[in-house]
Tab-separated table of C-alpha atoms in Angstrom:
chain	number	residue	atom	x	y	z
A	1	MET	CA	-72.800	34.042	36.323
A	2	LYS	CA	-74.426	37.397	35.391
A	3	PRO	CA	-74.744	37.757	31.619
A	4	LYS	CA	-72.719	40.283	29.731
A	5	THR	CA	-75.992	41.568	27.987
A	6	ILE	CA	-79.436	41.864	29.408
A	7	HIS	CA	-82.234	41.793	26.862
A	8	ILE	CA	-85.587	43.565	27.659
A	9	GLN	CA	-88.374	41.721	25.709
A	10	ASP	CA	-91.776	43.403	25.952
A	11	VAL	CA	-94.982	41.317	25.852
A	12	THR	CA	-97.530	44.146	26.326
A	13	LEU	CA	-98.990	43.632	22.940
A	14	ARG	CA	-99.666	39.886	23.644
A	15	ASP	CA	-99.914	39.181	27.309
A	16	GLY	CA	-100.929	42.769	28.306
A	17	ASN	CA	-103.497	43.147	25.605
A	18	GLN	CA	-105.197	39.715	26.045
A	19	ALA	CA	-105.911	40.631	29.674
A	20	LEU	CA	-107.603	43.916	28.857
A	21	LYS	CA	-111.344	44.298	29.336
A	22	ARG	CA	-111.344	45.815	25.897
A	23	PRO	CA	-108.431	44.573	23.779
A	24	TRP	CA	-106.853	47.269	21.635
A	25	THR	CA	-107.760	47.938	18.006
A	26	LEU	CA	-105.255	47.685	15.192
A	27	ASN	CA	-104.526	51.560	15.272
A	28	GLU	CA	-104.106	51.331	19.098
A	29	LYS	CA	-101.663	48.421	18.812
A	30	ILE	CA	-99.716	50.300	16.184
A	31	GLU	CA	-99.459	53.258	18.536
A	32	VAL	CA	-98.318	50.938	21.404
A	33	PHE	CA	-95.822	49.285	19.091
A	34	ASP	CA	-94.386	52.651	18.147
A	35	LEU	CA	-94.135	53.684	21.882
A	36	LEU	CA	-92.102	50.514	22.421
A	37	VAL	CA	-89.906	51.237	19.497
A	38	SER	CA	-89.315	54.714	20.862
A	39	MET	CA	-88.298	53.346	24.201
A	40	ASN	CA	-85.819	51.084	22.430
A	41	VAL	CA	-86.839	47.780	24.096
A	42	ASP	CA	-84.637	45.034	22.858
A	43	GLY	CA	-87.540	42.869	21.394
A	44	ILE	CA	-91.295	42.931	21.173
A	45	GLU	CA	-93.854	40.036	21.228
A	46	VAL	CA	-96.680	41.312	18.974
A	47	GLY	CA	-99.496	38.836	19.643
A	48	PHE	CA	-100.988	35.321	19.351
A	49	PRO	CA	-101.590	35.047	15.604
A	50	SER	CA	-103.579	31.793	15.479
A	51	SER	CA	-106.191	32.945	18.020
A	52	ASN	CA	-108.224	34.854	15.403
A	53	GLU	CA	-108.001	36.560	12.039
A	54	SER	CA	-107.856	40.064	13.418
A	55	GLU	CA	-104.831	39.061	15.584
A	56	PHE	CA	-103.163	37.429	12.688
A	57	PHE	CA	-103.575	40.520	10.482
A	58	THR	CA	-102.383	42.866	13.358
A	59	CYS	CA	-99.223	40.674	13.776
A	60	GLN	CA	-98.541	40.972	10.041
A	61	VAL	CA	-98.859	44.598	10.103
A	62	LEU	CA	-96.576	45.170	13.117
A	63	SER	CA	-94.010	42.624	11.857
A	64	LYS	CA	-93.677	44.653	8.654
A	65	ARG	CA	-93.405	47.916	10.638
A	66	ALA	CA	-90.618	46.498	12.719
A	67	PRO	CA	-87.193	48.241	12.573
A	68	LYS	CA	-84.304	46.439	11.170
A	69	GLY	CA	-82.649	43.976	13.660
A	70	LYS	CA	-85.474	44.259	16.232
A	71	PRO	CA	-86.618	40.693	17.297
A	72	ILE	CA	-90.375	40.445	16.744
A	73	ALA	CA	-91.937	37.329	18.469
A	74	ALA	CA	-95.352	35.812	18.316
A	75	LEU	CA	-96.828	33.109	20.477
A	76	SER	CA	-98.064	29.669	19.357
A	77	ARG	CA	-99.249	26.660	21.188
A	78	ALA	CA	-97.257	23.353	20.525
A	79	ASN	CA	-99.539	22.541	17.426
A	80	GLU	CA	-98.103	22.276	13.970
A	81	LYS	CA	-100.940	24.043	12.295
A	82	GLU	CA	-100.872	27.011	14.718
A	83	ILE	CA	-96.992	27.137	14.389
A	84	ALA	CA	-97.432	27.570	10.649
A	85	VAL	CA	-99.882	30.205	10.973
A	86	THR	CA	-97.805	32.039	13.453
A	87	TRP	CA	-94.755	31.923	11.206
A	88	GLU	CA	-96.746	33.240	8.302
A	89	ALA	CA	-97.844	36.232	10.433
A	90	ILE	CA	-94.318	37.345	11.469
A	91	GLN	CA	-91.870	36.054	8.852
A	92	GLN	CA	-91.735	39.394	7.133
A	93	ALA	CA	-90.119	41.013	10.153
A	94	ASP	CA	-86.417	41.582	9.761
A	95	SER	CA	-85.729	39.388	12.831
A	96	PRO	CA	-88.833	37.156	13.375
A	97	ARG	CA	-88.781	34.943	16.457
A	98	MET	CA	-91.163	31.857	16.883
A	99	HIS	CA	-92.351	31.390	20.451
A	100	ILE	CA	-93.870	28.012	21.424
A	101	VAL	CA	-95.488	27.328	24.842
A	102	TYR	CA	-96.222	24.039	26.439
A	103	PRO	CA	-96.861	23.087	30.104
A	104	VAL	CA	-94.105	21.313	32.027
A	105	SER	CA	-95.285	21.276	35.730
A	106	ASP	CA	-96.480	18.041	37.381
A	107	PHE	CA	-99.807	19.669	38.252
A	108	SER	CA	-100.500	20.862	34.646
A	109	ILE	CA	-99.480	17.493	33.097
A	110	LYS	CA	-101.741	15.565	35.384
A	111	HIS	CA	-104.721	17.875	35.738
A	112	VAL	CA	-104.781	19.938	32.559
A	113	LEU	CA	-103.099	18.002	29.849
A	114	LYS	CA	-103.968	14.574	31.378
A	115	ILE	CA	-101.206	12.848	29.504
A	116	SER	CA	-97.922	11.136	30.369
A	117	GLU	CA	-94.593	12.766	30.748
A	118	LYS	CA	-93.348	10.695	27.790
A	119	GLU	CA	-96.075	12.186	25.687
A	120	VAL	CA	-95.168	15.668	26.866
A	121	LEU	CA	-91.548	15.230	25.585
A	122	GLN	CA	-92.905	13.912	22.324
A	123	LYS	CA	-95.002	16.960	21.932
A	124	ILE	CA	-92.246	19.312	22.715
A	125	LYS	CA	-89.864	17.514	20.282
A	126	SER	CA	-92.310	17.278	17.476
A	127	SER	CA	-93.498	20.876	17.725
A	128	VAL	CA	-90.087	22.531	18.081
A	129	SER	CA	-88.655	20.309	15.329
A	130	PHE	CA	-91.469	21.399	12.957
A	131	ALA	CA	-90.933	24.952	13.821
A	132	ARG	CA	-87.135	24.666	13.072
A	133	SER	CA	-88.065	22.975	9.833
A	134	ILE	CA	-90.109	26.018	8.583
A	135	VAL	CA	-88.278	28.948	10.155
A	136	GLY	CA	-84.887	27.655	8.847
A	137	PRO	CA	-81.461	27.622	10.666
A	138	ASN	CA	-80.948	31.350	11.176
A	139	HIS	CA	-84.051	32.574	13.099
A	140	GLN	CA	-84.668	32.150	16.816
A	141	ILE	CA	-87.106	29.701	18.420
A	142	GLN	CA	-88.193	30.399	21.943
A	143	PHE	CA	-89.708	27.511	24.022
A	144	SER	CA	-91.626	28.369	27.117
A	145	GLY	CA	-92.253	25.730	29.704
A	146	GLU	CA	-95.645	26.896	30.960
A	147	HIS	CA	-95.874	26.785	34.827
A	148	PHE	CA	-92.171	26.378	35.163
A	149	GLY	CA	-92.518	28.194	38.590
A	150	ASP	CA	-94.728	25.375	39.761
A	151	ALA	CA	-92.505	22.542	38.563
A	152	ILE	CA	-90.866	21.854	41.817
A	153	GLN	CA	-92.356	18.353	42.188
A	154	ASN	CA	-91.063	17.221	38.815
A	155	PHE	CA	-87.969	19.411	38.466
A	156	GLU	CA	-85.764	16.621	36.935
A	157	PHE	CA	-88.335	16.015	34.291
A	158	THR	CA	-88.524	19.821	33.626
A	159	LYS	CA	-84.762	19.824	32.920
A	160	LEU	CA	-85.311	16.954	30.428
A	161	ALA	CA	-88.142	18.846	28.787
A	162	PHE	CA	-85.917	21.928	28.175
A	163	MET	CA	-83.053	19.790	26.959
A	164	THR	CA	-85.428	18.043	24.576
A	165	ALA	CA	-86.556	21.535	23.213
A	166	ILE	CA	-82.925	22.557	22.724
A	167	GLU	CA	-82.078	19.372	20.870
A	168	ALA	CA	-85.013	19.867	18.655
A	169	GLY	CA	-83.993	23.365	17.728
A	170	ALA	CA	-84.908	25.821	20.452
A	171	ASN	CA	-82.304	28.538	21.213
A	172	ILE	CA	-84.162	30.425	23.895
A	173	ILE	CA	-85.508	28.778	26.958
A	174	ASN	CA	-88.203	30.901	28.736
A	175	LEU	CA	-88.903	30.167	32.268
A	176	PRO	CA	-92.416	31.508	33.212
A	177	ASN	CA	-93.686	32.013	36.722
A	178	THR	CA	-97.052	31.597	35.122
A	179	VAL	CA	-98.821	31.860	38.576
A	180	GLU	CA	-96.683	33.397	41.342
A	181	ARG	CA	-96.953	30.982	44.328
A	182	TYR	CA	-93.697	31.158	46.161
A	183	ARG	CA	-90.970	33.618	47.437
A	184	PRO	CA	-88.672	34.990	44.832
A	185	MET	CA	-85.628	32.988	45.888
A	186	VAL	CA	-87.454	29.631	45.328
A	187	PHE	CA	-87.943	30.627	41.659
A	188	VAL	CA	-84.457	32.214	41.392
A	189	ASN	CA	-82.806	28.966	42.626
A	190	MET	CA	-84.774	27.075	40.048
A	191	VAL	CA	-83.471	29.425	37.321
A	192	LYS	CA	-79.924	28.984	38.603
A	193	GLU	CA	-80.251	25.097	38.353
A	194	ILE	CA	-81.698	25.309	34.857
A	195	LYS	CA	-78.798	27.573	33.768
A	196	GLU	CA	-76.253	25.105	35.216
A	197	THR	CA	-78.065	22.321	33.315
A	198	ILE	CA	-78.314	24.131	30.002
A	199	GLY	CA	-75.044	26.114	30.052
A	200	ASP	CA	-74.480	28.055	26.866
A	201	LYS	CA	-76.699	25.738	24.816
A	202	ALA	CA	-79.524	28.244	24.815
A	203	MET	CA	-80.368	31.742	26.190
A	204	ILE	CA	-82.293	31.748	29.462
A	205	SER	CA	-85.345	33.995	29.503
A	206	ILE	CA	-87.655	35.008	32.436
A	207	HIS	CA	-91.350	35.640	32.383
A	208	THR	CA	-92.913	36.308	35.682
A	209	HIS	CA	-96.424	37.264	36.805
A	210	ASN	CA	-97.272	39.440	39.822
A	211	ASP	CA	-99.863	37.454	41.788
A	212	LEU	CA	-98.066	38.038	45.082
A	213	GLY	CA	-96.550	41.363	44.183
A	214	MET	CA	-92.942	40.110	43.612
A	215	ALA	CA	-92.504	39.730	39.874
A	216	THR	CA	-89.981	42.596	39.469
A	217	ALA	CA	-87.889	41.309	42.345
A	218	THR	CA	-87.943	37.748	41.021
A	219	SER	CA	-87.030	38.828	37.590
A	220	VAL	CA	-84.245	41.145	38.523
A	221	GLU	CA	-82.630	38.585	40.857
A	222	SER	CA	-82.849	36.006	38.091
A	223	VAL	CA	-80.363	38.121	36.086
A	224	TYR	CA	-77.758	37.571	38.674
A	225	VAL	CA	-77.999	33.701	38.333
A	226	GLY	CA	-77.712	33.696	34.516
A	227	ALA	CA	-81.032	34.942	33.011
A	228	GLU	CA	-80.224	36.964	29.784
A	229	GLN	CA	-83.687	38.029	28.792
A	230	ILE	CA	-86.434	39.483	30.981
A	231	GLU	CA	-90.029	39.638	29.670
A	232	VAL	CA	-91.753	42.818	30.814
A	233	ALA	CA	-94.938	44.758	30.135
A	234	LEU	CA	-95.778	48.447	30.065
A	235	ASN	CA	-97.536	49.646	33.277
A	236	GLY	CA	-97.279	46.000	34.446
A	237	LEU	CA	-100.179	44.866	32.282
A	238	GLY	CA	-101.131	41.221	32.062
A	239	GLU	CA	-103.317	38.474	33.322
A	240	ARG	CA	-104.627	38.820	36.878
A	241	ALA	CA	-102.309	41.017	38.810
A	242	GLY	CA	-100.126	41.649	35.620
A	243	ASN	CA	-96.656	40.881	34.360
A	244	THR	CA	-93.306	42.118	35.458
A	245	ASN	CA	-93.305	45.871	35.232
A	246	LEU	CA	-91.005	47.296	32.582
A	247	TYR	CA	-90.216	50.550	34.344
A	248	GLU	CA	-89.497	48.989	37.725
A	249	THR	CA	-87.342	46.300	36.180
A	250	VAL	CA	-85.105	48.627	34.060
A	251	ILE	CA	-84.757	51.244	36.802
A	252	ALA	CA	-83.800	48.548	39.322
A	253	LEU	CA	-81.098	47.124	36.962
A	254	HIS	CA	-79.887	50.660	36.087
A	255	GLN	CA	-79.621	51.472	39.893
A	256	ASN	CA	-77.469	48.377	40.281
A	257	GLY	CA	-75.027	49.444	37.606
A	258	GLU	CA	-76.307	47.381	34.632
A	259	SER	CA	-76.079	48.905	31.207
A	260	LEU	CA	-79.272	48.940	29.160
A	261	ASP	CA	-80.248	50.457	25.931
A	262	ILE	CA	-83.594	51.717	27.104
A	263	HIS	CA	-84.374	55.314	26.569
A	264	PHE	CA	-85.358	56.060	30.252
A	265	ASP	CA	-86.749	59.522	29.515
A	266	ARG	CA	-89.528	57.871	27.567
A	267	ILE	CA	-90.876	55.984	30.594
A	268	TYR	CA	-93.193	58.535	32.085
A	269	PRO	CA	-94.922	59.883	28.865
A	270	THR	CA	-95.283	56.223	27.749
A	271	ALA	CA	-96.860	55.151	31.047
A	272	LYS	CA	-99.385	58.018	30.921
A	273	ARG	CA	-100.405	57.244	27.336
A	274	ILE	CA	-100.864	53.579	28.145
A	275	SER	CA	-103.079	54.420	31.087
A	276	GLU	CA	-105.221	56.541	28.606
A	277	LEU	CA	-105.373	53.689	26.127
A	278	THR	CA	-106.335	51.162	28.678
A	279	GLY	CA	-108.485	53.275	31.018
A	280	ILE	CA	-106.536	51.861	33.880
A	281	PRO	CA	-105.488	54.650	36.192
A	282	ILE	CA	-102.003	54.904	37.518
A	283	GLY	CA	-101.985	54.701	41.427
A	284	GLU	CA	-100.439	57.829	43.017
A	285	LYS	CA	-98.053	55.696	44.973
A	286	THR	CA	-97.034	53.484	41.970
A	287	PRO	CA	-93.256	53.081	41.810
A	288	ILE	CA	-91.580	55.209	39.088
A	289	ILE	CA	-94.677	56.745	37.508
A	290	GLY	CA	-97.087	57.631	40.481
A	291	GLU	CA	-98.085	61.287	40.902
A	292	ASP	CA	-97.115	61.387	44.693
A	293	ILE	CA	-93.743	59.581	44.599
A	294	PHE	CA	-91.703	62.752	44.914
A	295	SER	CA	-93.809	64.284	47.683
A	296	HIS	CA	-92.290	64.582	51.207
A	297	ARG	CA	-94.465	65.270	54.301
A	298	SER	CA	-92.468	63.777	57.324
A	299	GLY	CA	-90.391	66.277	59.188
A	300	ILE	CA	-87.306	63.991	59.259
A	301	HIS	CA	-87.575	63.262	55.445
A	302	GLN	CA	-88.127	67.037	54.645
A	303	ASP	CA	-84.792	67.971	56.441
A	304	GLY	CA	-82.906	65.404	54.316
A	305	VAL	CA	-84.644	66.404	51.207
A	306	THR	CA	-83.906	70.204	51.522
A	307	LYS	CA	-80.251	69.448	51.976
A	308	THR	CA	-79.876	67.206	48.956
A	309	MET	CA	-82.518	68.410	46.492
A	310	ASN	CA	-80.198	69.382	43.797
A	311	GLN	CA	-77.806	66.525	44.017
A	312	THR	CA	-77.910	63.503	41.704
A	313	LYS	CA	-78.561	61.306	44.720
A	314	GLY	CA	-81.264	62.442	47.013
A	315	ALA	CA	-81.556	61.602	50.640
A	316	TYR	CA	-85.114	60.131	49.972
A	317	ARG	CA	-85.047	59.900	46.194
A	318	THR	CA	-83.801	56.881	44.037
A	319	PHE	CA	-83.664	58.833	40.691
A	320	SER	CA	-84.473	62.358	39.500
A	321	PRO	CA	-87.806	63.120	37.899
A	322	GLU	CA	-86.387	64.155	34.573
A	323	PHE	CA	-84.470	60.924	34.256
A	324	VAL	CA	-87.719	59.112	33.491
A	325	GLY	CA	-89.207	61.958	31.446
A	326	ARG	CA	-91.224	63.675	34.136
A	327	PHE	CA	-91.399	67.559	34.379
A	328	ASP	CA	-92.456	67.656	37.982
A	329	LYS	CA	-89.939	67.862	40.923
A	330	GLU	CA	-89.567	66.898	44.562
A	331	THR	CA	-92.262	68.699	46.666
A	332	ILE	CA	-92.572	69.367	50.237
A	333	SER	CA	-95.998	69.667	51.862
A	334	PHE	CA	-97.023	70.661	55.394
A	335	THR	CA	-99.193	68.431	57.514
A	336	ASN	CA	-99.170	67.653	61.331
A	337	GLN	CA	-96.388	65.186	60.514
A	338	SER	CA	-94.144	67.930	59.131
A	339	GLY	CA	-91.266	69.771	60.678
A	340	HIS	CA	-89.802	73.358	60.923
A	341	LYS	CA	-87.758	72.734	57.767
A	342	ALA	CA	-91.006	72.470	55.685
A	343	ILE	CA	-92.021	76.031	56.619
A	344	GLU	CA	-88.557	77.368	56.179
A	345	PHE	CA	-88.246	75.846	52.758
A	346	LEU	CA	-91.702	76.652	51.498
A	347	LEU	CA	-91.398	80.333	52.523
A	348	ARG	CA	-87.938	80.569	51.040
A	349	GLN	CA	-89.321	79.327	47.803
A	350	LYS	CA	-91.562	82.402	47.828
A	351	GLY	CA	-88.706	84.777	48.649
A	352	ILE	CA	-89.733	85.110	52.343
A	353	GLU	CA	-86.806	84.961	54.918
A	354	VAL	CA	-87.810	84.669	58.545
A	355	SER	CA	-85.941	83.999	61.766
A	356	LYS	CA	-85.811	80.667	63.497
A	357	GLU	CA	-88.075	82.136	66.378
A	358	GLU	CA	-90.647	83.216	63.708
A	359	ILE	CA	-90.524	79.815	61.973
A	360	HIS	CA	-91.103	78.144	65.333
A	361	HIS	CA	-94.133	80.321	66.023
A	362	LEU	CA	-95.541	79.721	62.452
A	363	PHE	CA	-94.901	75.986	62.902
A	364	SER	CA	-96.989	75.862	66.134
A	365	VAL	CA	-99.948	77.785	64.564
A	366	ALA	CA	-99.867	75.726	61.334
A	367	LYS	CA	-99.776	72.555	63.315
A	368	SER	CA	-102.700	73.596	65.470
A	369	ILE	CA	-104.831	74.519	62.451
A	370	SER	CA	-104.103	71.158	60.800
A	371	SER	CA	-104.855	69.227	63.969
A	372	LYS	CA	-107.965	71.061	64.547
A	373	GLU	CA	-109.265	70.491	60.915
A	374	ASN	CA	-108.942	66.758	60.643
A	375	ASN	CA	-105.211	66.799	60.138
A	376	ARG	CA	-105.457	68.446	56.726
A	377	GLU	CA	-102.588	69.741	54.652
A	378	ILE	CA	-101.755	73.388	55.071
A	379	THR	CA	-101.038	74.733	51.583
A	380	GLU	CA	-98.202	76.854	50.535
A	381	THR	CA	-100.485	79.766	49.935
A	382	GLU	CA	-101.858	79.496	53.595
A	383	LEU	CA	-98.431	79.397	55.051
A	384	VAL	CA	-97.454	82.510	53.101
A	385	GLU	CA	-100.689	84.318	54.382
A	386	LEU	CA	-100.010	83.130	57.897
A	387	SER	CA	-96.472	84.363	57.825
A	388	ARG	CA	-97.595	87.778	56.599
A	389	SER	CA	-100.445	88.103	59.090
A	390	ILE	CA	-98.284	86.861	62.080
A	391	LEU	CA	-95.124	88.845	61.109
A	392	THR	CA	-97.270	91.915	60.508
A	393	TYR	CA	-99.024	91.497	63.848
A	394	GLN	CA	-95.769	91.126	65.774
């Protein structure tokens, strides 16, 4: 059921930006847009034009800036006036895409909309039909059923809601995990059932949030039950705990043999720049882009690393630093968790060859120093000095 083509649709400029403590200026959005273009994502959602005049203008500017053939989307609520404003903002893109969102879960219908399911269907039909009437027959309309991931209680109605949207003119059905509440396979099985219901009548898209830390896993697994598009964000930006992380998603798919058009070597420099633009630091253990992810301190790991360091596949490495545009490399550090191999490797890097007996002696001394001084790391420089003093003394 896996699709032949997987589309990576970025929502950083809309979902990511709206969650920032200080939303980006026009010039900053242009820079982010250009970063996305240089990464070669398949499509870009540029904003929410009907929310304010500044957002409207920004969406116009970015739409005009878009490369030929690049789908440019903007979000609208299921309101004819807002749909018209949204279309006006993006229609000058070479490939504009109308994106309409409306709740479909039982909880939202009862407690937020406070209307009947029949009225929900009428709203979906009228809004999508209106959108189709103004965008014409050749442009895409994406319909998002907000809180799809929470629609377990009224799932049969949800299917009907999506079929209503398709019949009214939608050709992309977006399935959001608007708030992550359940384990990934609960959502994935829901996606599978929607795919079986819809068939080839529309493209299936996924938009997951990371409230429980499983957005990437949920999105990636959804591909294998028929999802053709994954909505992602740079640095995992987005409301609350953020959206599906672009870097984690594309690397995971790549590692599983999927062909993507992403320029992987742009990942790291893009992540660093986005961190600067948002003021949100990158954690040192953050997958793909964290500063410490190529460091090895355990003795067992260090042994495997030293034996496979120059191979494409590392014993304790998923991908090489340069693949994602990093200029660092795998590093080995010595702590009281390290082994003999760390000392041998670090000294050899400095052109110092020592015997196994000497390494064993250095290991004991270095371990003792580390343990006595609050288990601190023993630097490469210290190991070199220790080796010289001990070997000279002997």
